[in-house]
Amino acid sequence: MVQRNDPCWCGSEKKYKKCHLDPDQNKNKKSLVGNQKKEKKNPLCLSSEERQKMRVAGAFNAQLMDYIRPYMLPGITTNQIDKLVYDYTIQHGHIPACLGYHGFPKSLCTSVNEVVCHGIPDERALENGDIINIDLTTIVEGWHGDSSETFFVGEVSDEARFVTQISFDSLYHSIRAIRPGGRLGDIGIVIQNFAENNGCSVVRDYQGHGIGRTFHQAPSVPHFKDTFSANFILEPGICFTIEPMINAGTWEIVLDRKDKWTVRTKDKKLSAQFEHTILMTESGPEILTQTKLGPKEGHSFLRDGQAKPKSFGVLAKIRS
Ligand code: MF3
Ligand code: CO
Ligand code: CO
């Protein structure tokens, strides 16, 4: 158990008593969700039948990620990946959520190197040394599963490995930080502290989101500190994504002027992202989009002997 004068588990480098002690004891708890009268059902909280639908949607999305995993090799075009995703989804009787979403022209987002998110598949072939984020969203019987992974194409640079590691670890650190009745804002605190302590930056302009029958719904899930999410209580049954976009350089981004979708880092340095759909249950967060074949919590993306991220040790201990 962390003591009052120990450093806080969230990585803020403040003393525990000055940081998360009160909220951990449910003092000063203001709830935007929970302020509603008890008998009124919170529409963001799913019933057990609805949770089951989301589990099925998340599992299919993960299965699709495992299906395309072996194709992430030099020479394949992102249009070919798009066709694989479209065909597999349709053949299984489901719908690619991205296709036609606010006019998006393809079935997934393919974000290569300095592309932060919403890259559009095209005729460019992947090259040795690229990193590519594959962001998949599927509608399964009316319910959405949404997840993404960053893949290495052949041999990639140490910087690519590092920023990918920070994105992956920050996602899992944030998942371990949350609990039923806890605060949504802890996600952003943990991700920002971890990324910035390791010399990386966190994208502000795009956030995680509530998910269910709707692709993007309340609450917004910032991957940085903010006041609104700090007061939002994670009630059991709430479903949302965490999808930290972590940059090797500046957090600032530029939207492509022509296609109005592709988001790039302002300094053209690398950006990496991982995303899971998460269901908060009575006993803790459940990852709905865990793949069978992909990297598991604790996975190392680093070259043998490469300097590891500064650890985030206290967190794991208290939250386990
Ligand atoms: N999958 C993305 C997310 O994580 C959203 C992509 S929307 C699209 O929220 F239109 F660009 F496909
Ligand atoms: Co998402
Ligand atoms: Co996504």
CSV table of C-alpha atoms and ligand atoms in Angstrom, one decimal, residues 135 137 146 275, ligand 3:
chain,number,residue,atom,x,y,z
A,135,ASP,CA,-7.2,1.2,-37.0
A,137,THR,CA,-13.8,-0.6,-36.5
A,146,ASP,CA,-12.8,-0.4,-32.3
A,275,GLU,CA,-6.4,1.4,-29.1
B,3,CO,CO,-10.2,3.3,-33.9
